[in-house]
PDB file of C-alpha atoms in Angstrom:
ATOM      1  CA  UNK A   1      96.341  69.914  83.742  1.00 88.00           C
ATOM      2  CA  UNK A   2      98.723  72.612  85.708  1.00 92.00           C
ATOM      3  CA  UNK A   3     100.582  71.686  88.338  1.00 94.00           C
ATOM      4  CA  UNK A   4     100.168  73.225  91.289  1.00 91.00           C
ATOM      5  CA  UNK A   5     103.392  73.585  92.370  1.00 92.00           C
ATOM      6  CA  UNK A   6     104.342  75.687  89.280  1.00 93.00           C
ATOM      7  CA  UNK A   7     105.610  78.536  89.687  1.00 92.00           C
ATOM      8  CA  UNK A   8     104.990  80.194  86.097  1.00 92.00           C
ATOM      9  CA  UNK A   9     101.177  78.516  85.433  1.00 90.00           C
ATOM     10  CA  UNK A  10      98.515  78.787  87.715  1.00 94.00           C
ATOM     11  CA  UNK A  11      94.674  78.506  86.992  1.00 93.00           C
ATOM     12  CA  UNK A  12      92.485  81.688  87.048  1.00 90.00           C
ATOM     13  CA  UNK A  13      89.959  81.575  89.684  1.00 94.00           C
ATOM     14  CA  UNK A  14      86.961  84.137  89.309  1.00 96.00           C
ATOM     15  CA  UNK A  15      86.660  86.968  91.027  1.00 98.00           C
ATOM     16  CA  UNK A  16      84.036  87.585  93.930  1.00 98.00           C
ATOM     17  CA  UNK A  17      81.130  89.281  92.767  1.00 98.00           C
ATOM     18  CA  UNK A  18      79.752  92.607  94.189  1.00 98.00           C
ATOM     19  CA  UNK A  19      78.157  92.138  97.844  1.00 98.00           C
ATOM     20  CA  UNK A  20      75.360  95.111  96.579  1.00 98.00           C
ATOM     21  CA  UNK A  21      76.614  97.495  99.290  1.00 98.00           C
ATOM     22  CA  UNK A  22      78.517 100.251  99.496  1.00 99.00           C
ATOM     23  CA  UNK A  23      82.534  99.650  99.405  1.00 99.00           C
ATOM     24  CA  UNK A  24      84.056 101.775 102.912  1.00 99.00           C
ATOM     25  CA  UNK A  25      86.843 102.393 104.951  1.00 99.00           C
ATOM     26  CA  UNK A  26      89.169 101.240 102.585  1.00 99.00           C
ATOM     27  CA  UNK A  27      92.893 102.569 103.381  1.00 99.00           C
ATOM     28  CA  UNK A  28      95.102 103.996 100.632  1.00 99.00           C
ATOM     29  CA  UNK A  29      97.375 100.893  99.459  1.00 99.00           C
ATOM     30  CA  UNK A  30      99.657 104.193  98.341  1.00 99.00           C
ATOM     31  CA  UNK A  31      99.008 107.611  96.870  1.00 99.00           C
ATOM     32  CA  UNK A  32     100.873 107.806  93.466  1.00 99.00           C
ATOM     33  CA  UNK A  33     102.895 111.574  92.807  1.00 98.00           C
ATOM     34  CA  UNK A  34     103.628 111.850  89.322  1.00 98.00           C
ATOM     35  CA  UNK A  35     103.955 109.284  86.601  1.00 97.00           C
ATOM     36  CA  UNK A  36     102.751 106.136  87.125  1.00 98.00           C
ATOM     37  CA  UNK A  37     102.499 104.013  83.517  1.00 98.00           C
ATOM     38  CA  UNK A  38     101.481 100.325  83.280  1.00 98.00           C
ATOM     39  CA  UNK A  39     105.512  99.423  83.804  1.00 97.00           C
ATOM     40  CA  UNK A  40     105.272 101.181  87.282  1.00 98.00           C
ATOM     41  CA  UNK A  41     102.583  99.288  88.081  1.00 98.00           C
ATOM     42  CA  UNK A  42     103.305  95.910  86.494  1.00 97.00           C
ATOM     43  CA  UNK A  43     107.095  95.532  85.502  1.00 94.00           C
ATOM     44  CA  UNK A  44     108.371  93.403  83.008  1.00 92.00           C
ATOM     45  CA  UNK A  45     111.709  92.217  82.511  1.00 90.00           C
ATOM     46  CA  UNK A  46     112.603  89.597  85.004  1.00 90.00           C
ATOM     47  CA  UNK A  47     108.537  89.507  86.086  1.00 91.00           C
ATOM     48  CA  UNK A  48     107.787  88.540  82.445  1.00 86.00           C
ATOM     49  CA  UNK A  49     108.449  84.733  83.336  1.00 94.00           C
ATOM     50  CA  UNK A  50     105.572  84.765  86.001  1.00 89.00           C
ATOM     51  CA  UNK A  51     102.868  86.286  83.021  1.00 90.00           C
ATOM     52  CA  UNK A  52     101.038  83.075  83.262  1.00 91.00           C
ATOM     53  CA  UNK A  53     101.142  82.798  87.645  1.00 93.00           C
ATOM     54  CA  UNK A  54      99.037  86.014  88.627  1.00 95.00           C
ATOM     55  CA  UNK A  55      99.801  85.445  92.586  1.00 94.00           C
ATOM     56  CA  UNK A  56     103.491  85.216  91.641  1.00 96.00           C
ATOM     57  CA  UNK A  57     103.640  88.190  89.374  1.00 95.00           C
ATOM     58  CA  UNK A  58     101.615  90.050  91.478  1.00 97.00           C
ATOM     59  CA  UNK A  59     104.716  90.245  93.598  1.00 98.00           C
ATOM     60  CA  UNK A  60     105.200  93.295  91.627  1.00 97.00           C
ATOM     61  CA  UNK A  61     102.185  95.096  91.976  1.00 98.00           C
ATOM     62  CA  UNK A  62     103.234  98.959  91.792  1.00 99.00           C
ATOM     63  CA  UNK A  63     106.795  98.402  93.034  1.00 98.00           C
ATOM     64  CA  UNK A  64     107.763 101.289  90.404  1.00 98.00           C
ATOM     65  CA  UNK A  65     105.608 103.791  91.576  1.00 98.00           C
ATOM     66  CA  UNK A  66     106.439 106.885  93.636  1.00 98.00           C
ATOM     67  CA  UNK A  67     104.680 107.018  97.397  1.00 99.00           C
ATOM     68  CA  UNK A  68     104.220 110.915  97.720  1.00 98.00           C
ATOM     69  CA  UNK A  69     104.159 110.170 101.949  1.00 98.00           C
ATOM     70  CA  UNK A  70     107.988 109.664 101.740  1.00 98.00           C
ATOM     71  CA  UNK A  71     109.009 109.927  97.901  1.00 98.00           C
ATOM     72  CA  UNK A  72     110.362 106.198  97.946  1.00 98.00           C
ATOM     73  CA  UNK A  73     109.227 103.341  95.464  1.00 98.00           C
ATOM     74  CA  UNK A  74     108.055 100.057  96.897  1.00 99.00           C
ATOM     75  CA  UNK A  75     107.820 101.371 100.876  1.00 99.00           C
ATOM     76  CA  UNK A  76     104.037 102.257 102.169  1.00 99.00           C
ATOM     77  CA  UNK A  77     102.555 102.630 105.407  1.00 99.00           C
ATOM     78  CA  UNK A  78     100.485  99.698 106.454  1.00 99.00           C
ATOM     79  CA  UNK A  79      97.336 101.519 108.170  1.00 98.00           C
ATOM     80  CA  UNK A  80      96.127  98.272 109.868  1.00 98.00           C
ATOM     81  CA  UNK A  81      99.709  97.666 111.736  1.00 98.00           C
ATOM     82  CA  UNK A  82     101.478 100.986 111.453  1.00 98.00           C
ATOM     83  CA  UNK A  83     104.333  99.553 110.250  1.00 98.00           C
ATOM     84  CA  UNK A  84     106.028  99.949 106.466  1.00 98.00           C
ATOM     85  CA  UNK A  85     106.049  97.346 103.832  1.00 99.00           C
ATOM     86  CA  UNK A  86     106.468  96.399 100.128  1.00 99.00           C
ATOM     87  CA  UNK A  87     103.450  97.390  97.852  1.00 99.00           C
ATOM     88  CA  UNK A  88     102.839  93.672  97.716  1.00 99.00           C
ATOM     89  CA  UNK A  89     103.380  92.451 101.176  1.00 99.00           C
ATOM     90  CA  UNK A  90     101.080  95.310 102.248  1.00 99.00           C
ATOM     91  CA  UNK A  91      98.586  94.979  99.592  1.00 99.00           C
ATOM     92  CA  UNK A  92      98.683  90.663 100.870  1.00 99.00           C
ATOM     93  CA  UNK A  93      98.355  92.253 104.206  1.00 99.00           C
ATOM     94  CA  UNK A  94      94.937  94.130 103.875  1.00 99.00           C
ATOM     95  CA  UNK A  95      93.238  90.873 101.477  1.00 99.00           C
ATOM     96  CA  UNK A  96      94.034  88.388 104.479  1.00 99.00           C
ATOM     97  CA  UNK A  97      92.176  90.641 106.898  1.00 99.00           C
ATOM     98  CA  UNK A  98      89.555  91.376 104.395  1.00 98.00           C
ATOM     99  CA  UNK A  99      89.898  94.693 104.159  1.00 99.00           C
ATOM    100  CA  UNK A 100      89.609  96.349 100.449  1.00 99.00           C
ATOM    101  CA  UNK A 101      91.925  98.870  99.457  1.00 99.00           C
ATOM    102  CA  UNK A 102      92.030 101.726  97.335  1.00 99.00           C
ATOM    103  CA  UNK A 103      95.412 103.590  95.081  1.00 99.00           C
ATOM    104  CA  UNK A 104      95.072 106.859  94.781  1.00 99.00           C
ATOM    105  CA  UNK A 105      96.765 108.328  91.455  1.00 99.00           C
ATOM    106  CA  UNK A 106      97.996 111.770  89.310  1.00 98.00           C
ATOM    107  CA  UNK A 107      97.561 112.714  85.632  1.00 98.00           C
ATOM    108  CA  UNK A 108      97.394 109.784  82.699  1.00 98.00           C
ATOM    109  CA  UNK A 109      97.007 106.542  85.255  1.00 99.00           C
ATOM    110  CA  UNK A 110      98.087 103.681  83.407  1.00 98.00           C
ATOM    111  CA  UNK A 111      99.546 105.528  79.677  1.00 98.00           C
ATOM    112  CA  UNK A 112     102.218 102.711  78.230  1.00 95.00           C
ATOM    113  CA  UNK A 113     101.973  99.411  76.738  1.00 90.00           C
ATOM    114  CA  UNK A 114      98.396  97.990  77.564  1.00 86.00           C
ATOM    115  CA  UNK A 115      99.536  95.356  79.581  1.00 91.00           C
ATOM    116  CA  UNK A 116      96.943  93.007  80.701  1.00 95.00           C
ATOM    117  CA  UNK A 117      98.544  92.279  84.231  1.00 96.00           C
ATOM    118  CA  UNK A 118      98.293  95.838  85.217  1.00 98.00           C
ATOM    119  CA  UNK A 119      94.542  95.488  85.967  1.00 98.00           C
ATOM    120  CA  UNK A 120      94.699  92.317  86.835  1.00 98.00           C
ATOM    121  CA  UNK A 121      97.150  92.185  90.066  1.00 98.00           C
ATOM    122  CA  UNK A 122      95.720  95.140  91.573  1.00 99.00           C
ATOM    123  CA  UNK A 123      92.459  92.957  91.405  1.00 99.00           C
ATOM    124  CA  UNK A 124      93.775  89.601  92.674  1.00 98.00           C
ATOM    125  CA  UNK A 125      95.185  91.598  95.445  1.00 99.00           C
ATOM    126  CA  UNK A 126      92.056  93.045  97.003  1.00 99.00           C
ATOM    127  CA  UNK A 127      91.935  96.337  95.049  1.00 99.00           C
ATOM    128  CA  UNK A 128      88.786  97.570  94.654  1.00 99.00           C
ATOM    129  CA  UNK A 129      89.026 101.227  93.061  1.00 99.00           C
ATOM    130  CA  UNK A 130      91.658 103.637  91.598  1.00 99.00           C
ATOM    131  CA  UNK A 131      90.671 107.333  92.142  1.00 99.00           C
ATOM    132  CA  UNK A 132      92.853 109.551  90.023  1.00 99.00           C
ATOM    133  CA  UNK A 133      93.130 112.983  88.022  1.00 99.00           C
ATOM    134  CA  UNK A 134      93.231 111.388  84.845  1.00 99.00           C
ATOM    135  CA  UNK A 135      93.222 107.943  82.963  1.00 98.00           C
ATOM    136  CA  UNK A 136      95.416 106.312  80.194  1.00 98.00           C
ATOM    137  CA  UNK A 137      92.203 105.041  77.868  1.00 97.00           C
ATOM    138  CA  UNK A 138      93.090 101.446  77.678  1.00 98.00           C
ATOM    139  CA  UNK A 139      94.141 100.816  81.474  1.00 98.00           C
ATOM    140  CA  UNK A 140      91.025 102.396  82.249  1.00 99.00           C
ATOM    141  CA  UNK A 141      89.049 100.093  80.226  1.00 98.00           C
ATOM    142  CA  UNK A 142      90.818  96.974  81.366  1.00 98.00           C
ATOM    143  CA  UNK A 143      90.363  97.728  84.981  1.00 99.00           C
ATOM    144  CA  UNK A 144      86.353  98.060  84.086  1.00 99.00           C
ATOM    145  CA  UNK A 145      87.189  94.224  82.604  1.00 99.00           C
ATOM    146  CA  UNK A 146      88.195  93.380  86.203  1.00 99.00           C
ATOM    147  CA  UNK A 147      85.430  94.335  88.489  1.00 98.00           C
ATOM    148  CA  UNK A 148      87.942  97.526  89.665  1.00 99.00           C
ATOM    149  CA  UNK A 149      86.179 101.076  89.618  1.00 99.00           C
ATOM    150  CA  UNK A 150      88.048 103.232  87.679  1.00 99.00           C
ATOM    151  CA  UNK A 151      87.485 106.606  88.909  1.00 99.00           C
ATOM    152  CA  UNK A 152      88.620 110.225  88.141  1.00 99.00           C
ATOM    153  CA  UNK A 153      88.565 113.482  90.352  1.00 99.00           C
ATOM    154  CA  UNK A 154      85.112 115.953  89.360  1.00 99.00           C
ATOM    155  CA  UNK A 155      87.813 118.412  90.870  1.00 99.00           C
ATOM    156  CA  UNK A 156      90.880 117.464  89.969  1.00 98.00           C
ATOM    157  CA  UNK A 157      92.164 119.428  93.095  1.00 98.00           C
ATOM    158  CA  UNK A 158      90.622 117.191  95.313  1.00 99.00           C
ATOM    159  CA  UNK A 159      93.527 114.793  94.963  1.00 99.00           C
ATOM    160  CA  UNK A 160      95.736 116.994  97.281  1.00 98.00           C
ATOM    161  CA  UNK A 161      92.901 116.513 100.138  1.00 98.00           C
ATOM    162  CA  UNK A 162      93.389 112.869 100.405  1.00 98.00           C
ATOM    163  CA  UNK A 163      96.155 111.785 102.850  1.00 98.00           C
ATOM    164  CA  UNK A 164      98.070 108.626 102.453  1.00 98.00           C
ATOM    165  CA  UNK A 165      96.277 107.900 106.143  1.00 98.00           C
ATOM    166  CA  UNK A 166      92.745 108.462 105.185  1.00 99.00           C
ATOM    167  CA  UNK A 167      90.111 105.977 104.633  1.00 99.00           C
ATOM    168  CA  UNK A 168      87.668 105.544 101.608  1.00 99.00           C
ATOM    169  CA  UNK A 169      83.897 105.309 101.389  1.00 99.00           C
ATOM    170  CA  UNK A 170      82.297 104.869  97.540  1.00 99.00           C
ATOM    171  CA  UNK A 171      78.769 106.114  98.670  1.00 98.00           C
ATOM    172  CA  UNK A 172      75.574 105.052  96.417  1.00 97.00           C
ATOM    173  CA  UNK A 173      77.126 102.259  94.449  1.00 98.00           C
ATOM    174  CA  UNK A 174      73.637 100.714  94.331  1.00 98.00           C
ATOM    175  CA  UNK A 175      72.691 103.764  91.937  1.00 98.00           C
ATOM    176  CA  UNK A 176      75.372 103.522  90.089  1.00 98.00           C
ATOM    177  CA  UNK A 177      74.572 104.648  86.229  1.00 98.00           C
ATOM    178  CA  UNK A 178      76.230 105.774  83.339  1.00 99.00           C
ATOM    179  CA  UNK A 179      77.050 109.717  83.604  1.00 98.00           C
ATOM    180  CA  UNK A 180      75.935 109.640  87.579  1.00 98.00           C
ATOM    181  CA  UNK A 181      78.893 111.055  89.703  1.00 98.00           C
ATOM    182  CA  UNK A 182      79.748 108.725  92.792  1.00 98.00           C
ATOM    183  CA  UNK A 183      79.838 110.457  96.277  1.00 98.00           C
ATOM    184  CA  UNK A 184      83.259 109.400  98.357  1.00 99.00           C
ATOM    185  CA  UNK A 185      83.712 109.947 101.407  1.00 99.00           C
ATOM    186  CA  UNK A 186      87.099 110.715 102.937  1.00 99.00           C
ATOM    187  CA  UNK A 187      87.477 110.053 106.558  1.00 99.00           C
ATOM    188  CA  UNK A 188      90.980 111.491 108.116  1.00 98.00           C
ATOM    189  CA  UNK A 189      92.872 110.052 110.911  1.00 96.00           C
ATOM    190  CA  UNK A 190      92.214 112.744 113.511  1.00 96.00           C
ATOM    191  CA  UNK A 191      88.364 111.994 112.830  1.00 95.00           C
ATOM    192  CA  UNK A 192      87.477 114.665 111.022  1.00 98.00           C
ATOM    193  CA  UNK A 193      85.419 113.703 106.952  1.00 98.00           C
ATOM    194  CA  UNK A 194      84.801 115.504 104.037  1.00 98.00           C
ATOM    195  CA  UNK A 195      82.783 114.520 100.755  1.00 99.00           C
ATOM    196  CA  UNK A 196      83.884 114.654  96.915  1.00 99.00           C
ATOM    197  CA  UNK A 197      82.618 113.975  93.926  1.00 99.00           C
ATOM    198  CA  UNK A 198      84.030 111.422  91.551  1.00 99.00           C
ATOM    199  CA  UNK A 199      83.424 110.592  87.797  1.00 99.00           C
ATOM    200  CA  UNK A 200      83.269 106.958  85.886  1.00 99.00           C
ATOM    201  CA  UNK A 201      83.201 106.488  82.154  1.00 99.00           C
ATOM    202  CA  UNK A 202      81.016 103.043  82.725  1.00 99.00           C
ATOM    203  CA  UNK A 203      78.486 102.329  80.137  1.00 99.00           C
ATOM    204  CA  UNK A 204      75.650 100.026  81.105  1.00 98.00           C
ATOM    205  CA  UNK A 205      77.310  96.764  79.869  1.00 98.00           C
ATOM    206  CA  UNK A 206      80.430  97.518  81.697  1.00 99.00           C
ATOM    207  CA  UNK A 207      77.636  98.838  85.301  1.00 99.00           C
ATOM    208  CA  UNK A 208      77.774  94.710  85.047  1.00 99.00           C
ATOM    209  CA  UNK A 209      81.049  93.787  84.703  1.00 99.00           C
ATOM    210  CA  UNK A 210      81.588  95.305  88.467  1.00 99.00           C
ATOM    211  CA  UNK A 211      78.231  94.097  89.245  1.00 99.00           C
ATOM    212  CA  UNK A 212      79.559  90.418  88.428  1.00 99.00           C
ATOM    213  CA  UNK A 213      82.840  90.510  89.533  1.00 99.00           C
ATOM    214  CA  UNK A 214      84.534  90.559  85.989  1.00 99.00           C
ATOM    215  CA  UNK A 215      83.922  90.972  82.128  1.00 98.00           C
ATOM    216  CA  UNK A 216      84.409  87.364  82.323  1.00 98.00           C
ATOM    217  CA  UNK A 217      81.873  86.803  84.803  1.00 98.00           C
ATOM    218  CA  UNK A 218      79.629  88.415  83.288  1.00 98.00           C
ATOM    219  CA  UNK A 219      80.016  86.124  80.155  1.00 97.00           C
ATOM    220  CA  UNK A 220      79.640  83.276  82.193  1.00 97.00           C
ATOM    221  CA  UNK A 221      76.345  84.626  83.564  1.00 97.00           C
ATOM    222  CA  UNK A 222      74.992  85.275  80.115  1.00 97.00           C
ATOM    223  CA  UNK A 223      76.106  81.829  78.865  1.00 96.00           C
ATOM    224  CA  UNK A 224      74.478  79.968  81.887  1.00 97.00           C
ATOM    225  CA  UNK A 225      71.241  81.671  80.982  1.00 95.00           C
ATOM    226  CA  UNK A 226      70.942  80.854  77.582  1.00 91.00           C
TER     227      UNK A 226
END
């Protein structure tokens, strides 16, 4: 048994599994300049103790990476109350008012140690996608393990035309299949939209991971059938 009161254990719970529509309107928890490894997204050191908590070492969900709206770590915009906010806090902010979220990231998302928690938190926390340039191969893979979309720029210029204060529509998720670019839709604050193309690496097996809400869930689906 785990107590529940512990700070350092807490029992998974499984994620919710896809709704079968599309995934829209989600703000940009923070647009990422530059570097951004697994450390800037999940730091270790004193965090390391709260490896077996995921709410509590969620509390540092991308406090090391760099928000290109003001250049600071840790301080984003939170586009439901207008107000700033840790990563976290804001990140807490959007799950309670059921509202999924998006990051929005450069070249190599994710290189570093292939830290488990990295996928994870961004997960627990309401994330539902990460649209970048590029991918580190084993974050991207992980994220895929947690029901995230892990998606990269057909245009790799197309970064620069999402603003911090846009919102986020994955269009055709119900066709999503291997090799079959996703349209996104990116709706700006003074009203105005424009449409992009974005890639995925998923394979078939992993179309069901995100179908199911998790790798895991998927294995639970496939042992309850047997």
């Amino acid at each position: 048994n785990v107590d529940p009161n512990s700070t350092r254990l807490q029992l998974l719970t499984p994620f919710a599994k896809w709704d079968g529509k599309d995934i829209e309107n989600m703000p940009v928890l923070i647009k990422v300049k530059g570097k951004c490894t697994t450390d800037h997204i999940s730091m270790a050191g004193y965090w390391l103790k709260f490896r077996g908590h995921l709410d509590n070492i969620s509390n540092n969900l991308l406090i090391g990476a760099t928000n290109i709206e003001n250049g600071e770590a840790n301080n984003v915009k939170n586009q439901l109350n207008g107000q700033f906010g840790t990563v976290p806090e804001v990140a807490r902010f959007y799950k309670a008012n059921n509202v999924p979220w998006c990051v929005i990231g450069d070249e190599n998302y994710g290189e570093g140690s292939s830290r488990e928690h990295a996928a994870l938190e961004p997960r627990h926390l309401g994330g539902r996608a990460i649209i970048v340039k590029s991918f580190a191969r084993i974050h991207e893979t992980n994220l895929k393990k947690q029901g995230m979309l892990p998606l990269t720029f057909a245009n790799p210029a197309d970064y620069d035309k999402i603003q911090p204060s846009d919102r986020i529509s994955l269009i055709g998720l119900k066709n999503l299949e291997p090799g079959k670019p996703l349209q996104c839709k990116i709706t700006h604050a003074d009203g105005g939209s424009e449409t992009i193309e974005l890639n995925h690496s998923m394979n078939e097996g992993q179309i069901t991971w995100f179908r199911a809400g998790s790798a895991l869930n998927r294995m639970a689906e496939l042992k309850a059938s047997q």
